[in-house]
């Protein structure tokens, strides 16, 4: 049960949620669209969690799913691009284990939030190497919550609603910021000339979803959360216009930028206060 609990937590941690039922709802959301993607996600998360437990990496962290969410995204990406076959099952297991090893190494390197960087390091090079676009965009797709689902490569309406229900388990505030993040980032990308079909399919907004709930989770002031969403929208819009695969890299970079700027501003403010006190 401990392994299953950690795996479900790992799936839910994609959206900064640590809740087993939320993880189950997200798993059902994936399985509804593609049982193949759900299978690869489970294999990758299981491999990552087992490796973390075997190596003794931060027991509290792997139980909370922190070694599983990058693996979940790796498995989903493989399932999105690869047809069913035994070789891809093995690759999902290997990719999940590698994501956990990279995440463990990064956590030892520096005590900063690494977010989905391991996922991007593993998958983005392959997309650039083979010239793959993230997904083909259909014409006429209309669904307001597509950006929420596209975090896990799911523009389907029912899947997005299941994910919203999972987010609601963590609080209405988290869900509200997810919707705001997707909408605002999409609006920014539209301002850069990104096509309407791309926006309504959720590809311009999903990084904004992650930035919004990530910075909300960090308890940053509203202005900083909005600034992060705008930054994600600008990065996403630019990369979409250039036809470059991006996965969740705009999310990682936008959060780092906001956290670094806020830390620097707060440090300078505190330094001025200390200087005044000395005089």
C-alpha angles and dihedrals in degrees: 000000000000091000094048091047092051091047094052089046089052091054092048091047088071084081096036091260125132102195128119095212090049089053091050092051090050091049090052090049090057094042091052090061101031127002086190092060090045091053094050091046091053093048092049093047092047091051092049094047094046091049092050091049093046093049093045095236109171101316093208091051097051091045088055090052098250092134092047110056096071089047090051091055092047091053092047092050092051090048091050095054104028128072118230113284141126094254091062091050089057091046091053091053091047093045092049092051092047092050090054092048092050092047092050091050093049092049089054091047097057138350096239128114107270094186112179097340094120090055091051093046091054102041108027095065090056092050091051093043094054096034094239123168113217096246141337111261116225121213121249098017107157121184126126095211098049092112090060091055096041090069083079095030094262120127091165115124099227092045092052091050091051089052091049089053088052091051091049088061086066092050141290090262093062092050092046092052091047090057093043091048094052093046097046095045089049091051091052091049090049088055088057091055102263111159123259094238091056091050097047089048088060100242095120096048111040095086087052089054091055094044092050096051092038096054090040087054088052087053094235118166116270093254091058093047091052091047090053092050091051090049090051090049091051093049093044093047093049094048092046091051089051092047093239123151109242110167105179098329094113088055093053095045095044093051092047090049094051094044092048094047094047092047090050094048092047091047092052091047093050090046091054090050091051091048091052090049091053091054 
